[in-house]
């Protein structure tokens, strides 16, 4: 196993102790010892359909009553909007806390969490139902390792998503990473090249490791604002969205603390240093994006194949033909006329057979 590279170096932080995950859901113990992940109800690549694998969302009972009440309220609002199924795609760089976030949302250990670089590059989907509502969460492998976008991982993800409809994209990164660089841009570009710019109208930026003390005496909200601004700039650049358009359709940023050591309030709900109860807050943001965002994205073969290089520029062909016909045709006509009206020396007319025996 390789320890993840490039994390928190220079940030002044140590990688935290592996965060304890939520307890296993009923009936999941004993499967895949050591990984803490149930098998039978998790869709692996190209297996089964969403509906056939969905089972009762018992993990919700792991949350404190106050959180459960809020979550059920949010779900009923979705049902009022005639949304009965929600499919959430979780993507981002390696080791940022994607799988931990999936587990936190579901209140069950369904996805492998590892302090080390994952060996698996397979996405998984977990489906849960509650009061007629189906929640599908798709966990994907990190698409950046060792400084590059991992095309193979991306390929696995694409094939896994065939025929699935993505309602919300959670783009995960860490709150405690101070720097953004070209790699962030590349990851966003890779996602955009695949799913199209529209996916960002259904996007939420999720920042994990949110229980932190900001450096340099910054207060929490100022630090959060700075980190969000820096990351969102790279999201905009990577997605190729214009500044104004990006401002008008702001991508929400939400916070997550997956550690079992996350502080709690009097009601036992997990809270962040700024007082946010982050689980209901995340689910509320996901709901807002679902209701107010653009269209969901259905992944078909065309999206997977990407833009065909042979088709590139096809759009210009009629324009080029029209240009040839009108502009070049006219120019040729004018030149011909010019040539004809030009007074020519007799010897040239003789050569053209036009001299009428004048010599
Ligand atoms: N303290 C703290 N640790 C976290 C948090 N989220 C994840 N971790 C830890 O970070 C490490 C990586 O977490 P994962 O959930 O496996 O990250 P991932 O993005 O799924 O990783 P890959 O699938 O390999 O790309 C594990 O040791 C987690 O326990 C968090 O919010 N706070
Ligand atoms: Mg993972």
PDB file of N, CA and C in Angstrom, residues 305-349:
ATOM      1  N   UNK A 305     -18.402   8.665 -25.058  1.00  0.00           N
ATOM      2  CA  UNK A 305     -17.452   8.736 -26.186  1.00  0.00           C
ATOM      3  C   UNK A 305     -16.788  10.111 -26.271  1.00  0.00           C
ATOM      4  N   UNK A 306     -17.474  11.146 -25.776  1.00  0.00           N
ATOM      5  CA  UNK A 306     -16.929  12.500 -25.838  1.00  0.00           C
ATOM      6  C   UNK A 306     -17.040  13.039 -27.252  1.00  0.00           C
ATOM      7  N   UNK A 307     -16.618  14.294 -27.424  1.00  0.00           N
ATOM      8  CA  UNK A 307     -16.733  14.891 -28.754  1.00  0.00           C
ATOM      9  C   UNK A 307     -15.859  14.144 -29.759  1.00  0.00           C
ATOM     10  N   UNK A 308     -16.456  13.741 -30.913  1.00  0.00           N
ATOM     11  CA  UNK A 308     -15.719  13.003 -31.942  1.00  0.00           C
ATOM     12  C   UNK A 308     -14.835  13.958 -32.734  1.00  0.00           C
ATOM     13  N   UNK A 309     -13.515  13.678 -32.742  1.00  0.00           N
ATOM     14  CA  UNK A 309     -12.627  14.601 -33.443  1.00  0.00           C
ATOM     15  C   UNK A 309     -13.002  14.759 -34.916  1.00  0.00           C
ATOM     16  N   UNK A 310     -13.627  13.709 -35.521  1.00  0.00           N
ATOM     17  CA  UNK A 310     -14.008  13.828 -36.935  1.00  0.00           C
ATOM     18  C   UNK A 310     -15.155  14.805 -37.137  1.00  0.00           C
ATOM     19  N   UNK A 311     -15.895  15.010 -36.055  1.00  0.00           N
ATOM     20  CA  UNK A 311     -17.036  15.921 -36.188  1.00  0.00           C
ATOM     21  C   UNK A 311     -16.667  17.358 -35.884  1.00  0.00           C
ATOM     22  N   UNK A 312     -15.495  17.520 -35.259  1.00  0.00           N
ATOM     23  CA  UNK A 312     -15.098  18.856 -34.859  1.00  0.00           C
ATOM     24  C   UNK A 312     -15.041  19.763 -36.081  1.00  0.00           C
ATOM     25  N   UNK A 313     -15.621  20.914 -36.060  1.00  0.00           N
ATOM     26  CA  UNK A 313     -15.550  21.853 -37.169  1.00  0.00           C
ATOM     27  C   UNK A 313     -16.610  21.594 -38.224  1.00  0.00           C
ATOM     28  N   UNK A 314     -17.408  20.512 -38.072  1.00  0.00           N
ATOM     29  CA  UNK A 314     -18.453  20.241 -39.061  1.00  0.00           C
ATOM     30  C   UNK A 314     -19.411  21.412 -39.186  1.00  0.00           C
ATOM     31  N   UNK A 315     -19.600  22.060 -38.068  1.00  0.00           N
ATOM     32  CA  UNK A 315     -20.480  23.208 -37.991  1.00  0.00           C
ATOM     33  C   UNK A 315     -20.082  24.278 -39.017  1.00  0.00           C
ATOM     34  N   UNK A 316     -18.764  24.376 -39.293  1.00  0.00           N
ATOM     35  CA  UNK A 316     -18.293  25.448 -40.170  1.00  0.00           C
ATOM     36  C   UNK A 316     -18.431  25.109 -41.656  1.00  0.00           C
ATOM     37  N   UNK A 317     -18.687  23.843 -41.983  1.00  0.00           N
ATOM     38  CA  UNK A 317     -18.676  23.450 -43.398  1.00  0.00           C
ATOM     39  C   UNK A 317     -19.664  24.266 -44.236  1.00  0.00           C
ATOM     40  N   UNK A 318     -20.940  24.393 -43.838  1.00  0.00           N
ATOM     41  CA  UNK A 318     -21.858  25.191 -44.664  1.00  0.00           C
ATOM     42  C   UNK A 318     -21.386  26.631 -44.823  1.00  0.00           C
ATOM     43  N   UNK A 319     -20.778  27.175 -43.753  1.00  0.00           N
ATOM     44  CA  UNK A 319     -20.300  28.557 -43.828  1.00  0.00           C
ATOM     45  C   UNK A 319     -19.184  28.682 -44.860  1.00  0.00           C
ATOM     46  N   UNK A 320     -18.285  27.696 -44.858  1.00  0.00           N
ATOM     47  CA  UNK A 320     -17.160  27.735 -45.812  1.00  0.00           C
ATOM     48  C   UNK A 320     -17.696  27.620 -47.242  1.00  0.00           C
ATOM     49  N   UNK A 321     -18.679  26.721 -47.439  1.00  0.00           N
ATOM     50  CA  UNK A 321     -19.242  26.542 -48.794  1.00  0.00           C
ATOM     51  C   UNK A 321     -19.919  27.835 -49.261  1.00  0.00           C
ATOM     52  N   UNK A 322     -20.682  28.445 -48.331  1.00  0.00           N
ATOM     53  CA  UNK A 322     -21.367  29.688 -48.706  1.00  0.00           C
ATOM     54  C   UNK A 322     -20.345  30.756 -49.064  1.00  0.00           C
ATOM     55  N   UNK A 323     -19.258  30.800 -48.288  1.00  0.00           N
ATOM     56  CA  UNK A 323     -18.196  31.776 -48.549  1.00  0.00           C
ATOM     57  C   UNK A 323     -17.611  31.554 -49.940  1.00  0.00           C
ATOM     58  N   UNK A 324     -17.364  30.268 -50.252  1.00  0.00           N
ATOM     59  CA  UNK A 324     -16.798  29.940 -51.571  1.00  0.00           C
ATOM     60  C   UNK A 324     -17.743  30.384 -52.674  1.00  0.00           C
ATOM     61  N   UNK A 325     -19.016  30.094 -52.497  1.00  0.00           N
ATOM     62  CA  UNK A 325     -19.999  30.350 -53.540  1.00  0.00           C
ATOM     63  C   UNK A 325     -20.171  31.847 -53.801  1.00  0.00           C
ATOM     64  N   UNK A 326     -20.399  32.583 -52.704  1.00  0.00           N
ATOM     65  CA  UNK A 326     -20.721  34.007 -52.896  1.00  0.00           C
ATOM     66  C   UNK A 326     -19.476  34.865 -53.079  1.00  0.00           C
ATOM     67  N   UNK A 327     -18.583  34.794 -52.149  1.00  0.00           N
ATOM     68  CA  UNK A 327     -17.459  35.740 -52.159  1.00  0.00           C
ATOM     69  C   UNK A 327     -16.451  35.375 -53.232  1.00  0.00           C
ATOM     70  N   UNK A 328     -15.989  34.108 -53.192  1.00  0.00           N
ATOM     71  CA  UNK A 328     -14.950  33.737 -54.173  1.00  0.00           C
ATOM     72  C   UNK A 328     -15.539  33.765 -55.581  1.00  0.00           C
ATOM     73  N   UNK A 329     -16.801  33.296 -55.738  1.00  0.00           N
ATOM     74  CA  UNK A 329     -17.467  33.305 -57.046  1.00  0.00           C
ATOM     75  C   UNK A 329     -17.516  34.719 -57.608  1.00  0.00           C
ATOM     76  N   UNK A 330     -17.921  35.684 -56.777  1.00  0.00           N
ATOM     77  CA  UNK A 330     -18.011  37.087 -57.213  1.00  0.00           C
ATOM     78  C   UNK A 330     -16.647  37.620 -57.614  1.00  0.00           C
ATOM     79  N   UNK A 331     -15.659  37.289 -56.780  1.00  0.00           N
ATOM     80  CA  UNK A 331     -14.305  37.785 -57.066  1.00  0.00           C
ATOM     81  C   UNK A 331     -13.831  37.258 -58.422  1.00  0.00           C
ATOM     82  N   UNK A 332     -14.116  35.952 -58.658  1.00  0.00           N
ATOM     83  CA  UNK A 332     -13.683  35.359 -59.931  1.00  0.00           C
ATOM     84  C   UNK A 332     -14.368  36.064 -61.096  1.00  0.00           C
ATOM     85  N   UNK A 333     -15.688  36.345 -60.945  1.00  0.00           N
ATOM     86  CA  UNK A 333     -16.453  37.026 -61.992  1.00  0.00           C
ATOM     87  C   UNK A 333     -15.841  38.394 -62.285  1.00  0.00           C
ATOM     88  N   UNK A 334     -15.540  39.124 -61.219  1.00  0.00           N
ATOM     89  CA  UNK A 334     -14.994  40.474 -61.379  1.00  0.00           C
ATOM     90  C   UNK A 334     -13.645  40.433 -62.087  1.00  0.00           C
ATOM     91  N   UNK A 335     -12.826  39.467 -61.743  1.00  0.00           N
ATOM     92  CA  UNK A 335     -11.491  39.356 -62.375  1.00  0.00           C
ATOM     93  C   UNK A 335     -11.658  39.068 -63.863  1.00  0.00           C
ATOM     94  N   UNK A 336     -12.604  38.155 -64.171  1.00  0.00           N
ATOM     95  CA  UNK A 336     -12.842  37.786 -65.567  1.00  0.00           C
ATOM     96  C   UNK A 336     -13.233  39.014 -66.382  1.00  0.00           C
ATOM     97  N   UNK A 337     -14.176  39.790 -65.790  1.00  0.00           N
ATOM     98  CA  UNK A 337     -14.646  41.003 -66.475  1.00  0.00           C
ATOM     99  C   UNK A 337     -13.488  41.943 -66.715  1.00  0.00           C
ATOM    100  N   UNK A 338     -12.703  42.133 -65.697  1.00  0.00           N
ATOM    101  CA  UNK A 338     -11.542  43.012 -65.750  1.00  0.00           C
ATOM    102  C   UNK A 338     -10.628  42.626 -66.887  1.00  0.00           C
ATOM    103  N   UNK A 339     -10.376  41.320 -66.937  1.00  0.00           N
ATOM    104  CA  UNK A 339      -9.449  40.806 -67.954  1.00  0.00           C
ATOM    105  C   UNK A 339     -10.018  41.068 -69.345  1.00  0.00           C
ATOM    106  N   UNK A 340     -11.331  40.851 -69.486  1.00  0.00           N
ATOM    107  CA  UNK A 340     -11.958  41.023 -70.794  1.00  0.00           C
ATOM    108  C   UNK A 340     -11.935  42.482 -71.250  1.00  0.00           C
ATOM    109  N   UNK A 341     -12.169  43.406 -70.278  1.00  0.00           N
ATOM    110  CA  UNK A 341     -12.262  44.813 -70.670  1.00  0.00           C
ATOM    111  C   UNK A 341     -10.888  45.455 -70.865  1.00  0.00           C
ATOM    112  N   UNK A 342      -9.870  44.793 -70.459  1.00  0.00           N
ATOM    113  CA  UNK A 342      -8.515  45.349 -70.567  1.00  0.00           C
ATOM    114  C   UNK A 342      -8.136  45.455 -72.044  1.00  0.00           C
ATOM    115  N   UNK A 343      -7.542  46.606 -72.471  1.00  0.00           N
ATOM    116  CA  UNK A 343      -7.114  46.685 -73.883  1.00  0.00           C
ATOM    117  C   UNK A 343      -5.823  45.895 -74.043  1.00  0.00           C
ATOM    118  N   UNK A 344      -5.860  44.977 -75.021  1.00  0.00           N
ATOM    119  CA  UNK A 344      -4.752  44.056 -75.145  1.00  0.00           C
ATOM    120  C   UNK A 344      -3.922  44.390 -76.365  1.00  0.00           C
ATOM    121  N   UNK A 345      -2.656  44.139 -76.312  1.00  0.00           N
ATOM    122  CA  UNK A 345      -1.841  44.341 -77.517  1.00  0.00           C
ATOM    123  C   UNK A 345      -2.298  43.379 -78.631  1.00  0.00           C
ATOM    124  N   UNK A 346      -2.091  43.797 -79.886  1.00  0.00           N
ATOM    125  CA  UNK A 346      -2.573  43.003 -81.017  1.00  0.00           C
ATOM    126  C   UNK A 346      -2.048  41.574 -81.017  1.00  0.00           C
ATOM    127  N   UNK A 347      -0.775  41.434 -80.654  1.00  0.00           N
ATOM    128  CA  UNK A 347      -0.207  40.084 -80.700  1.00  0.00           C
ATOM    129  C   UNK A 347      -0.909  39.134 -79.749  1.00  0.00           C
ATOM    130  N   UNK A 348      -1.427  39.735 -78.589  1.00  0.00           N
ATOM    131  CA  UNK A 348      -2.111  38.875 -77.620  1.00  0.00           C
ATOM    132  C   UNK A 348      -3.493  38.495 -78.159  1.00  0.00           C
ATOM    133  N   UNK A 349      -4.139  39.506 -78.827  1.00  0.00           N
ATOM    134  CA  UNK A 349      -5.449  39.225 -79.411  1.00  0.00           C
ATOM    135  C   UNK A 349      -5.314  38.183 -80.515  1.00  0.00           C
TER     136      UNK A 349
END
